[in-house]
mmCIF file with all atom_site columns, C-alpha atoms in Angstrom:
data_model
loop_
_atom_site.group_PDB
_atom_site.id
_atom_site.type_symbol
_atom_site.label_atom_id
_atom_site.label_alt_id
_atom_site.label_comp_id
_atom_site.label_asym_id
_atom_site.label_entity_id
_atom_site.label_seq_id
_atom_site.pdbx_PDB_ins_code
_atom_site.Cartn_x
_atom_site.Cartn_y
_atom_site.Cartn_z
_atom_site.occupancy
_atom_site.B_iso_or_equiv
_atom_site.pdbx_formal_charge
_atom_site.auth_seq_id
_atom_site.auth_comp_id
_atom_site.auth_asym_id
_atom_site.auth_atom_id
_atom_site.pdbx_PDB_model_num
ATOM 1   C CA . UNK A 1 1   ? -6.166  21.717  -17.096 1.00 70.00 ? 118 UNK A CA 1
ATOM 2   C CA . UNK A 1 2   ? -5.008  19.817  -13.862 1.00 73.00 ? 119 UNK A CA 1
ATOM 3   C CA . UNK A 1 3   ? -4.150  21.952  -11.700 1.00 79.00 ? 120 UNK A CA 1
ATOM 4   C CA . UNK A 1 4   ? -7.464  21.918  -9.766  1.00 81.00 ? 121 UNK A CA 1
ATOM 5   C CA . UNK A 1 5   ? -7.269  18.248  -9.930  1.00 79.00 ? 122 UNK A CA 1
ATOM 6   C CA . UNK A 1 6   ? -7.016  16.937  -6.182  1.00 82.00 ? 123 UNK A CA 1
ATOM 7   C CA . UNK A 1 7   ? -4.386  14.642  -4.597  1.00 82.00 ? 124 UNK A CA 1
ATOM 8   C CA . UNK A 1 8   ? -5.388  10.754  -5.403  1.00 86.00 ? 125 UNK A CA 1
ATOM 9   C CA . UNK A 1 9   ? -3.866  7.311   -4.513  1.00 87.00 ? 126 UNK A CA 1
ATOM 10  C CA . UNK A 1 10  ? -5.116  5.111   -7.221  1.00 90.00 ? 127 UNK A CA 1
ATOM 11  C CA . UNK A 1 11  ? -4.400  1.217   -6.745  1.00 89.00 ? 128 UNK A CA 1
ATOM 12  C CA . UNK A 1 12  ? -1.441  -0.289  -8.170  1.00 87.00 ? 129 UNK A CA 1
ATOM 13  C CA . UNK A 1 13  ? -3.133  -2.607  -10.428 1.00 90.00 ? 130 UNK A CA 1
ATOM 14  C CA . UNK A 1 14  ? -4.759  0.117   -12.012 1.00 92.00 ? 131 UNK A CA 1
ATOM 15  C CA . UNK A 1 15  ? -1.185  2.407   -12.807 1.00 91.00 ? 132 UNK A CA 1
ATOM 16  C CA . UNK A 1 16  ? -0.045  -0.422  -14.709 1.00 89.00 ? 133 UNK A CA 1
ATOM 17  C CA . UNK A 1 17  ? -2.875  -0.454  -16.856 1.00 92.00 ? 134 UNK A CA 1
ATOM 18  C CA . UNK A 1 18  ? -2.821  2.876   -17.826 1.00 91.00 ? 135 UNK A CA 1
ATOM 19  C CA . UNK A 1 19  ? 0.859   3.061   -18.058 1.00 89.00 ? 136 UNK A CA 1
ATOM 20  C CA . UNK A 1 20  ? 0.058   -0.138  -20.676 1.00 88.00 ? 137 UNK A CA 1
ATOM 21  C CA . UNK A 1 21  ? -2.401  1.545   -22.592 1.00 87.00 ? 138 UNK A CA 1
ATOM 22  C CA . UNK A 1 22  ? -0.320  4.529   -23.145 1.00 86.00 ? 139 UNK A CA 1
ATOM 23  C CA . UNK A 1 23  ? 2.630   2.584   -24.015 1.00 83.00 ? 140 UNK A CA 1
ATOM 24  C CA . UNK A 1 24  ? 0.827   0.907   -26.765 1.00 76.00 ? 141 UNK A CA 1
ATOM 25  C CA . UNK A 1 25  ? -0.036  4.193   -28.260 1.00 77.00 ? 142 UNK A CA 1
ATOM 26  C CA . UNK A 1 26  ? 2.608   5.668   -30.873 1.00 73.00 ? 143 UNK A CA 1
ATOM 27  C CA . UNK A 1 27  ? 0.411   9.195   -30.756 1.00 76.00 ? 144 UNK A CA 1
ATOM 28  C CA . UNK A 1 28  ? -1.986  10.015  -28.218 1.00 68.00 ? 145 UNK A CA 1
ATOM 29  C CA . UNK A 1 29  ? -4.285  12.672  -29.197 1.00 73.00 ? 146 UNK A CA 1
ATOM 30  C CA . UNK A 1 30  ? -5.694  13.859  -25.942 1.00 84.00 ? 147 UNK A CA 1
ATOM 31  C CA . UNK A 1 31  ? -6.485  11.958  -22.831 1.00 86.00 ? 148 UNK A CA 1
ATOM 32  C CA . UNK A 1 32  ? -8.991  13.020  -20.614 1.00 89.00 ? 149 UNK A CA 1
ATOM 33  C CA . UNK A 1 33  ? -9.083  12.582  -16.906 1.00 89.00 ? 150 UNK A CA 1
ATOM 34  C CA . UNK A 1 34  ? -11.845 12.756  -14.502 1.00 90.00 ? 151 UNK A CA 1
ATOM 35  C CA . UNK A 1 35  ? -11.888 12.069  -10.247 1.00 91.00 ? 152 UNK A CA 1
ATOM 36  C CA . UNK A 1 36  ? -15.212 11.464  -8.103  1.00 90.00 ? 153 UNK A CA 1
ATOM 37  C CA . UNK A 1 37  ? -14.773 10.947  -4.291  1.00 87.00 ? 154 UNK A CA 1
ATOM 38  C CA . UNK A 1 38  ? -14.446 7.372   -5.185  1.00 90.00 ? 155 UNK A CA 1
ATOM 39  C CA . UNK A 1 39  ? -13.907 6.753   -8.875  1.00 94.00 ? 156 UNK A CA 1
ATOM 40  C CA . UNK A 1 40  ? -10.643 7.990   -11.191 1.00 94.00 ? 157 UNK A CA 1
ATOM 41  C CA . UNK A 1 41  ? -11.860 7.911   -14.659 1.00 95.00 ? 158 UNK A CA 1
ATOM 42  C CA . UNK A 1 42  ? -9.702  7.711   -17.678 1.00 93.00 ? 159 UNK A CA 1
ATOM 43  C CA . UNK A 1 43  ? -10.882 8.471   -21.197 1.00 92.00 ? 160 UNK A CA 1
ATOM 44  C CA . UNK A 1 44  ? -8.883  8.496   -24.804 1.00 89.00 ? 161 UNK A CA 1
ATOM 45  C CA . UNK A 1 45  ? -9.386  7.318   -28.596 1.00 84.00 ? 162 UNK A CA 1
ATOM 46  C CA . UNK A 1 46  ? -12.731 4.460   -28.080 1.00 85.00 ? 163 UNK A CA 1
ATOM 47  C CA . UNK A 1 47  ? -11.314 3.221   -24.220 1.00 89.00 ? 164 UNK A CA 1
ATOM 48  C CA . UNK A 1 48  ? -12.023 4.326   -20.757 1.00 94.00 ? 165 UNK A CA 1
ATOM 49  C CA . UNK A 1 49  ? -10.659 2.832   -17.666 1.00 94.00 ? 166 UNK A CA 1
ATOM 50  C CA . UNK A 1 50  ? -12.226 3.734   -14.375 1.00 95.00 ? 167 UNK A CA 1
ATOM 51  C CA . UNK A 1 51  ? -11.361 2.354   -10.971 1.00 95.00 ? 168 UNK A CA 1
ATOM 52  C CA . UNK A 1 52  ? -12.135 3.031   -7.605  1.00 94.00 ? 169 UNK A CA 1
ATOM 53  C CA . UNK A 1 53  ? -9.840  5.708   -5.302  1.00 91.00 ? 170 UNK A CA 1
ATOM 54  C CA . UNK A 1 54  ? -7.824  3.687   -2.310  1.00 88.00 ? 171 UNK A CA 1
ATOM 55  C CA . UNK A 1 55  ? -9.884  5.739   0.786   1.00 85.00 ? 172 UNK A CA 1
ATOM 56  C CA . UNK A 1 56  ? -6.937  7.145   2.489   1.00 77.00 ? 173 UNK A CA 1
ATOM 57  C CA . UNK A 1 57  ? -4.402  10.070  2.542   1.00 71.00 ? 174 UNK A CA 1
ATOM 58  C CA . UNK A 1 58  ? -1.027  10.326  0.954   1.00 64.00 ? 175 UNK A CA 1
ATOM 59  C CA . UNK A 1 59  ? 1.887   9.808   2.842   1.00 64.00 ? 176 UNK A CA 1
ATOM 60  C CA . UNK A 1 60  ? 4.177   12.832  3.437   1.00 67.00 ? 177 UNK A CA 1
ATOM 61  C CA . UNK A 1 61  ? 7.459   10.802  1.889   1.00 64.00 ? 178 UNK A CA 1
ATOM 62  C CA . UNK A 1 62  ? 9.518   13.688  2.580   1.00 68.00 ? 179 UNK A CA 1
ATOM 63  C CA . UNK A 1 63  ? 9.491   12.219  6.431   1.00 68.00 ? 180 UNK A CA 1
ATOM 64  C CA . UNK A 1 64  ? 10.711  9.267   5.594   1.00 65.00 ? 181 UNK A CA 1
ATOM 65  C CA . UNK A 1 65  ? 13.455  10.439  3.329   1.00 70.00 ? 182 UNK A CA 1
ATOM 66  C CA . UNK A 1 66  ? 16.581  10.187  5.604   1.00 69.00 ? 183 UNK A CA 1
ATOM 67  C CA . UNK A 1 67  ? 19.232  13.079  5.549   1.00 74.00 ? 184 UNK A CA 1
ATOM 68  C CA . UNK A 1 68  ? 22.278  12.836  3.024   1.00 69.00 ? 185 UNK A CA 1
ATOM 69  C CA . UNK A 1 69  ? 25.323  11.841  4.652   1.00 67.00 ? 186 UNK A CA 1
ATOM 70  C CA . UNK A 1 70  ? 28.593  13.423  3.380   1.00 69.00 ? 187 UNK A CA 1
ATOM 71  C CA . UNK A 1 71  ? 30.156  10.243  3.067   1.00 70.00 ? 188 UNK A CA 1
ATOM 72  C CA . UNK A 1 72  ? 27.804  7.276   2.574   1.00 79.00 ? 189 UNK A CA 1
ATOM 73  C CA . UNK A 1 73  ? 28.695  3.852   1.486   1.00 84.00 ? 190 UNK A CA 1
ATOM 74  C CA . UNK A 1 74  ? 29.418  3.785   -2.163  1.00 88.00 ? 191 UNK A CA 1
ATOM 75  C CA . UNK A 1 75  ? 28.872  1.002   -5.148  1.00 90.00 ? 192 UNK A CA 1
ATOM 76  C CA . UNK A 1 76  ? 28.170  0.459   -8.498  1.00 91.00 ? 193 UNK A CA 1
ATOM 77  C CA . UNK A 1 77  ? 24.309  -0.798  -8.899  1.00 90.00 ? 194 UNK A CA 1
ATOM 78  C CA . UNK A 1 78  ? 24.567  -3.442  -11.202 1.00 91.00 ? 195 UNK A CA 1
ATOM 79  C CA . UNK A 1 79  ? 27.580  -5.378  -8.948  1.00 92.00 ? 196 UNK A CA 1
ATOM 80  C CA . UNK A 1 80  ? 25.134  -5.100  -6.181  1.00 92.00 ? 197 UNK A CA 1
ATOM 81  C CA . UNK A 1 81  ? 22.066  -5.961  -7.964  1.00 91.00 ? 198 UNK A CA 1
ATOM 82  C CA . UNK A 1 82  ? 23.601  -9.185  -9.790  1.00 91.00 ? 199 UNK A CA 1
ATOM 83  C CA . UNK A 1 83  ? 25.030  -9.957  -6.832  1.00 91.00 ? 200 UNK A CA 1
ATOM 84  C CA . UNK A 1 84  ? 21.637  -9.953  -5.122  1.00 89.00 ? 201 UNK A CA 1
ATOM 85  C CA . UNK A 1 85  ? 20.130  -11.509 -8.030  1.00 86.00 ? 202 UNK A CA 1
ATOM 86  C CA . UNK A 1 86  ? 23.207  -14.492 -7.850  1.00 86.00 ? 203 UNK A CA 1
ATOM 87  C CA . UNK A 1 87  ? 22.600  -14.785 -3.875  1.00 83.00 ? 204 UNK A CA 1
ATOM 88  C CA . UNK A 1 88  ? 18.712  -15.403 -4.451  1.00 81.00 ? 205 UNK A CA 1
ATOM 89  C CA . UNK A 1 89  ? 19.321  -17.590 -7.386  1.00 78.00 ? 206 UNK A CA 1
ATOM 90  C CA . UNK A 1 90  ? 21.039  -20.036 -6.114  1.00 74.00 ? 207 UNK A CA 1
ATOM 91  C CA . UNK A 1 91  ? 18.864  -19.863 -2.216  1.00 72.00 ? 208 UNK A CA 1
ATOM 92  C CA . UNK A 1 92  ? 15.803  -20.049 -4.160  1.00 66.00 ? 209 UNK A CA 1
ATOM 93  C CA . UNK A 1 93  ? 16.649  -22.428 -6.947  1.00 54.00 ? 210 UNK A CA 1
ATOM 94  C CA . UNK A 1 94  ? 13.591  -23.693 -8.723  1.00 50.00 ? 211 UNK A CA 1
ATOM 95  C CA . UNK A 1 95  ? 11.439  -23.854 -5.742  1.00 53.00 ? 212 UNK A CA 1
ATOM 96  C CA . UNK A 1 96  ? 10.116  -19.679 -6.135  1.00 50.00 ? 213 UNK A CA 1
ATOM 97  C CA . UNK A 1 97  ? 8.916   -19.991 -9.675  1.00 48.00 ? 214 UNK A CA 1
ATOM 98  C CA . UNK A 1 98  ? 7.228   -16.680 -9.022  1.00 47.00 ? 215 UNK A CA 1
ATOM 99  C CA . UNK A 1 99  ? 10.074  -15.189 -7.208  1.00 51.00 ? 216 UNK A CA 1
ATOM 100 C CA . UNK A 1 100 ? 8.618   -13.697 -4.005  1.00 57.00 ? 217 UNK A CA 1
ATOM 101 C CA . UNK A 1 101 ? 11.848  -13.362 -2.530  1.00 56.00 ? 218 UNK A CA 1
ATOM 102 C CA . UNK A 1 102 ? 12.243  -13.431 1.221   1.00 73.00 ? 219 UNK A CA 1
ATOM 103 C CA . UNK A 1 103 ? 14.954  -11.408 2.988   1.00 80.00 ? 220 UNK A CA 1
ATOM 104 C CA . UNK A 1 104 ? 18.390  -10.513 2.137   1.00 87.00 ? 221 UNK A CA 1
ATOM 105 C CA . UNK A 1 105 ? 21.179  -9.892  4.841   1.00 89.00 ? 222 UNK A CA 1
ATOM 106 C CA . UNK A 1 106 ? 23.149  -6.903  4.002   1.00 91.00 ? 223 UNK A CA 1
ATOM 107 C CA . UNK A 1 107 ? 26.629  -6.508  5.955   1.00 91.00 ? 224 UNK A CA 1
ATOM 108 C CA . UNK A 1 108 ? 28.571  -3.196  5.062   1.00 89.00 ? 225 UNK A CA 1
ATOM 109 C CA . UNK A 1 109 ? 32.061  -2.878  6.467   1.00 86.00 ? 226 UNK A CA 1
ATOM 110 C CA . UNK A 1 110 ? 35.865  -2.776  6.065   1.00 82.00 ? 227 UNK A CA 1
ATOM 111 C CA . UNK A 1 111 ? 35.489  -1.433  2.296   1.00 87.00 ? 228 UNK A CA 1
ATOM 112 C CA . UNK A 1 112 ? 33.055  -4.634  1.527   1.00 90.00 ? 229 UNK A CA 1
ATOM 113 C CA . UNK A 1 113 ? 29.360  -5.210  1.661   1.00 91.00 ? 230 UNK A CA 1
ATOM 114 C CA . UNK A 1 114 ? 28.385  -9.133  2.058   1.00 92.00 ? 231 UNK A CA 1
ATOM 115 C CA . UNK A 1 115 ? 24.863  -10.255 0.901   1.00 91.00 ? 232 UNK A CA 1
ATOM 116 C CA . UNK A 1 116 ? 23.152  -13.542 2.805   1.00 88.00 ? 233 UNK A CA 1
ATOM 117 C CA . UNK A 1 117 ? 20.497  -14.964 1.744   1.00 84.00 ? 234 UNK A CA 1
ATOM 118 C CA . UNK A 1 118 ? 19.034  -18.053 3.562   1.00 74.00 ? 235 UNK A CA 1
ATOM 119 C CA . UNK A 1 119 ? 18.530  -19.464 6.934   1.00 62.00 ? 236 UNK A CA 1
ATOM 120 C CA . UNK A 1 120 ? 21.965  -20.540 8.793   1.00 55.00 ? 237 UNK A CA 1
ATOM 121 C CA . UNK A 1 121 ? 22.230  -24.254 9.578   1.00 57.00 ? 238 UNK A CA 1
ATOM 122 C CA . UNK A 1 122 ? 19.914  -24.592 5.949   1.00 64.00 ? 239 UNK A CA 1
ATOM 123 C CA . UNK A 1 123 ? 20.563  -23.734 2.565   1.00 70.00 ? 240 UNK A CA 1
ATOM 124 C CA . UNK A 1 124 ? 22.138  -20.646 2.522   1.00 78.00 ? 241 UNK A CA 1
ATOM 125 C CA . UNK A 1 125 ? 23.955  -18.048 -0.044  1.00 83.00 ? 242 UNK A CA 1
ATOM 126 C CA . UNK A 1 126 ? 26.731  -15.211 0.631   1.00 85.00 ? 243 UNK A CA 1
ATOM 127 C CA . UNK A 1 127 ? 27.893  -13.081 -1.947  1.00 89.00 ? 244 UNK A CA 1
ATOM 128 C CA . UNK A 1 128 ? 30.996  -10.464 -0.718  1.00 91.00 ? 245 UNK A CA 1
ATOM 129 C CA . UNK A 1 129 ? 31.746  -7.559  -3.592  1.00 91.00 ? 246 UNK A CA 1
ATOM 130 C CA . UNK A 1 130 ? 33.851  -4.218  -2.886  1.00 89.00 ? 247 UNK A CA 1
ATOM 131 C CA . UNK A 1 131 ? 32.685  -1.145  -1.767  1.00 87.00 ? 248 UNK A CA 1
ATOM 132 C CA . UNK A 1 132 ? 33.477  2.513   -0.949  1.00 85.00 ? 249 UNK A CA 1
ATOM 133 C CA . UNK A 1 133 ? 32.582  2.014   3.027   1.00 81.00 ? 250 UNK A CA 1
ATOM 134 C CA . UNK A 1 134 ? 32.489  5.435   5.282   1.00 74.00 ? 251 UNK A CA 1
ATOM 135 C CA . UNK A 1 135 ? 34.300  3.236   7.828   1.00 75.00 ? 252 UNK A CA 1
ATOM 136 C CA . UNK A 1 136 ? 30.310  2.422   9.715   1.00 72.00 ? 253 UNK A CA 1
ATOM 137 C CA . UNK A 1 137 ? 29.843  -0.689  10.448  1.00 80.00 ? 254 UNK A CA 1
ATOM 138 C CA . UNK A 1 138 ? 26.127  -1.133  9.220   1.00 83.00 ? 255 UNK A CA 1
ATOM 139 C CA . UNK A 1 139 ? 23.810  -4.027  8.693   1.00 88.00 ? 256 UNK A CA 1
ATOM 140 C CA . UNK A 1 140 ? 20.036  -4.493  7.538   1.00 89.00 ? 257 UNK A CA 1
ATOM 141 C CA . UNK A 1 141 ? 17.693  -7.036  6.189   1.00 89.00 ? 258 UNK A CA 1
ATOM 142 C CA . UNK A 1 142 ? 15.783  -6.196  2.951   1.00 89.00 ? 259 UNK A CA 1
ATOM 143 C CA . UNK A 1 143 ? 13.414  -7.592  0.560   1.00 86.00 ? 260 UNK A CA 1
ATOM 144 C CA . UNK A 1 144 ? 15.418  -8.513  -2.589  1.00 85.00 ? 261 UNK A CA 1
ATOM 145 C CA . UNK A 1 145 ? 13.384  -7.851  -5.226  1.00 83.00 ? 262 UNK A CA 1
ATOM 146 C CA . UNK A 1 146 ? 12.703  -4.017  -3.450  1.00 85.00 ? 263 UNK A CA 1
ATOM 147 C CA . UNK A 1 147 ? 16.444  -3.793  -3.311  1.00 89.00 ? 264 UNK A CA 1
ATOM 148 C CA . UNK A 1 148 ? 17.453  -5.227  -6.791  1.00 87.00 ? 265 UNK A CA 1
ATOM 149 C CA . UNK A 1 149 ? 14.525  -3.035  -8.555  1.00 86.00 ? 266 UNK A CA 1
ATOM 150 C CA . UNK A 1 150 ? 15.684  0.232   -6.581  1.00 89.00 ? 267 UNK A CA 1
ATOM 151 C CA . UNK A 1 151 ? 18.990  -1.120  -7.902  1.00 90.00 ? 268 UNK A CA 1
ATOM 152 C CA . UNK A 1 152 ? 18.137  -1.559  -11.813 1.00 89.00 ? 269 UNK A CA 1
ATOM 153 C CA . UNK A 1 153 ? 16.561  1.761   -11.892 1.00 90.00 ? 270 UNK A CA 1
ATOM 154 C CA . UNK A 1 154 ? 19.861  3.670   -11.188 1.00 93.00 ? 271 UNK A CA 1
ATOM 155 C CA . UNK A 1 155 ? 22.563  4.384   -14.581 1.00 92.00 ? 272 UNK A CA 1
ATOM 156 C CA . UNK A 1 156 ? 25.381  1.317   -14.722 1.00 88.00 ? 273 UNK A CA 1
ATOM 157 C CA . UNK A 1 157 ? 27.799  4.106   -14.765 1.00 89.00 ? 274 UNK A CA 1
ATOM 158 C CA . UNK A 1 158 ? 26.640  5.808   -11.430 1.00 91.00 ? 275 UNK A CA 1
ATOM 159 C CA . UNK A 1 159 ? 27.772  5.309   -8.424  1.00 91.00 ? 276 UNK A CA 1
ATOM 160 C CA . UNK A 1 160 ? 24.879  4.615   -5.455  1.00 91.00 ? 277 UNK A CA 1
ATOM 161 C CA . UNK A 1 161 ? 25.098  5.748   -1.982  1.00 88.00 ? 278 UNK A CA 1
ATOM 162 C CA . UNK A 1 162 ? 23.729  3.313   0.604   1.00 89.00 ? 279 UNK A CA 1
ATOM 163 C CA . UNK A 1 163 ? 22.729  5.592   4.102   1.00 86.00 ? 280 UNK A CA 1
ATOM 164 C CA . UNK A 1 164 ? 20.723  4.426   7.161   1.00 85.00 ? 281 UNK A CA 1
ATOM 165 C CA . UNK A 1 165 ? 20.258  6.562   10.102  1.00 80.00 ? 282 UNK A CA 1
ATOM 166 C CA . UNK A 1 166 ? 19.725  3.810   12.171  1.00 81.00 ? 283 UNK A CA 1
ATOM 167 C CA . UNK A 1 167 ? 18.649  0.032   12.550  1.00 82.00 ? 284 UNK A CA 1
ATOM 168 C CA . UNK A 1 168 ? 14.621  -0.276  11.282  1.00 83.00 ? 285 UNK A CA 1
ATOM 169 C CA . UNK A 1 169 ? 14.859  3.191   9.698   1.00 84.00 ? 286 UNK A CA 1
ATOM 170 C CA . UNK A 1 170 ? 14.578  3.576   5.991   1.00 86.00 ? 287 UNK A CA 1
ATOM 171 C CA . UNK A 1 171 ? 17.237  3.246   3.779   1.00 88.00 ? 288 UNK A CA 1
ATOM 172 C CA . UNK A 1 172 ? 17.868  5.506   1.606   1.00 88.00 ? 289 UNK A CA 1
ATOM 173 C CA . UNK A 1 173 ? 20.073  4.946   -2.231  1.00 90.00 ? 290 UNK A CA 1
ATOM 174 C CA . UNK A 1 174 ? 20.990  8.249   -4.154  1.00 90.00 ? 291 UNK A CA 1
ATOM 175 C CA . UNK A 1 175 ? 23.319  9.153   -6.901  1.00 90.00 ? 292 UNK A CA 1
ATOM 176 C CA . UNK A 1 176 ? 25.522  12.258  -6.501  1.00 86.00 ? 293 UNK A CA 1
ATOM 177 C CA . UNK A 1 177 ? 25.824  12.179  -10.103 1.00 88.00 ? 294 UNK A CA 1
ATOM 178 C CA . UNK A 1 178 ? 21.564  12.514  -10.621 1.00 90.00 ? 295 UNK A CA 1
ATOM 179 C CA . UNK A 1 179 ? 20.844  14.089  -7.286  1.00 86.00 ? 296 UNK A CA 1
ATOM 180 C CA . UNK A 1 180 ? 17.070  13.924  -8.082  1.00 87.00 ? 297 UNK A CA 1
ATOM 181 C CA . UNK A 1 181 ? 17.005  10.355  -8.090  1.00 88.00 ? 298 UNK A CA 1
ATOM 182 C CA . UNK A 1 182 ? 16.241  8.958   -4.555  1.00 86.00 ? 299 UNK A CA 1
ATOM 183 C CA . UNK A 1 183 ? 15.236  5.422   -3.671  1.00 86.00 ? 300 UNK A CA 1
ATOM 184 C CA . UNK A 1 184 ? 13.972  4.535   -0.195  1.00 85.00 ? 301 UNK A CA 1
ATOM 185 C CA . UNK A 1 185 ? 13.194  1.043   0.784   1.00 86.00 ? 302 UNK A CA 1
ATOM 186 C CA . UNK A 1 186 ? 12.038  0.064   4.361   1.00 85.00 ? 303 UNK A CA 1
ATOM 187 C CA . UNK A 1 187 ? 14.264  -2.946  6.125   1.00 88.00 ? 304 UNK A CA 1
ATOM 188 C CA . UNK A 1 188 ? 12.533  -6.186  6.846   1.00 80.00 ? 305 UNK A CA 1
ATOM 189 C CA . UNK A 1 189 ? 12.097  -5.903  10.532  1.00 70.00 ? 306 UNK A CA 1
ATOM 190 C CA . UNK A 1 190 ? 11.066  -8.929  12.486  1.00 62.00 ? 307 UNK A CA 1
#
């Protein structure tokens, strides 16, 4: 009973909680759902959650998607990710307790990709791992926990394909394995 239901960008805050509430239900019954021009209202089993709409329209992502290379840069996700995660660790150290990280350098070429994290001429961390390059030299900055998440969310097995079009455009990880999977993370552009 949905399908009349209009387009909505509800705050972030607010996903999580019903994605919570749902989790900690084994059956769910029926869940009703509800949407003012300003309110998205939530109702099941005794609780209701309502929150305000964000005022604004919903991005057209498909714009933003860049076009599949045939041969983009290829790793494994979790070698990148705990290499991220192993760069970060040890730049960070104890002083992000909440882990906000700040930028990681990313360095693709001559069948490697090296990871710096840091501020030359301060503390500093490079990781170097292998990688399936298309022969492009490319580099970006990105934030690490955007990368390592988009990272985690792939199959260990799978092998990721790292594309950008150009420097500042988005970057863009797929699977040829689970083509409907697509990951695109902005660089950090200063």
């Amino acid at each position: 009973g949905a399908a009349s239901m209009p387009s909505i960008l509800l705050p972030l805050e607010a996903c999580a909680q019903i994605l919570e509430i749902l989790a900690d239900r084994q059956e769910v019954d029926e869940v009703e759902l509800s949407v003012s021009e300003s309110i998205f209202e939530m109702r099941l089993s005794g609780i209701r959650l309502a929150t305000s709409l964000i005022d604004g329209r919903m991005l057209d992502y498909k714009h933003l998607i860049p076009k599949r290379e045939e041969d983009p840069v290829g790793v494994r996700p979790y070698v990148l990710s705990e290499a991220v995660e192993r760069a970060m660790t040890v730049y960070l150290g104890e002083r992000d307790q909440n882990r906000k990280s700040p930028a990681i350098g990313i360095a693709m070429s001559k069948n490697e990709i090296k990871l710096e994290a840091g501020i030359v001429g301060n503390e500093q961390a490079t990781e170097t791992i292998e990688a399936e390059t298309n022969g492009h030299d490319v580099s970006f900055k990105i934030n690490a926990s955007f990368l390592s998440d988009a990272l985690k969310a792939f199959p260990e097995t799978a092998t990721v394909g790292i594309q950008q079009a150009d420097y500042g455009k988005p970057i863009l990880f797929s699977a040829p394995q689970i083509p409907e999977m697509v990951h695109v993370v902005m660089p950090w552009v200063k």
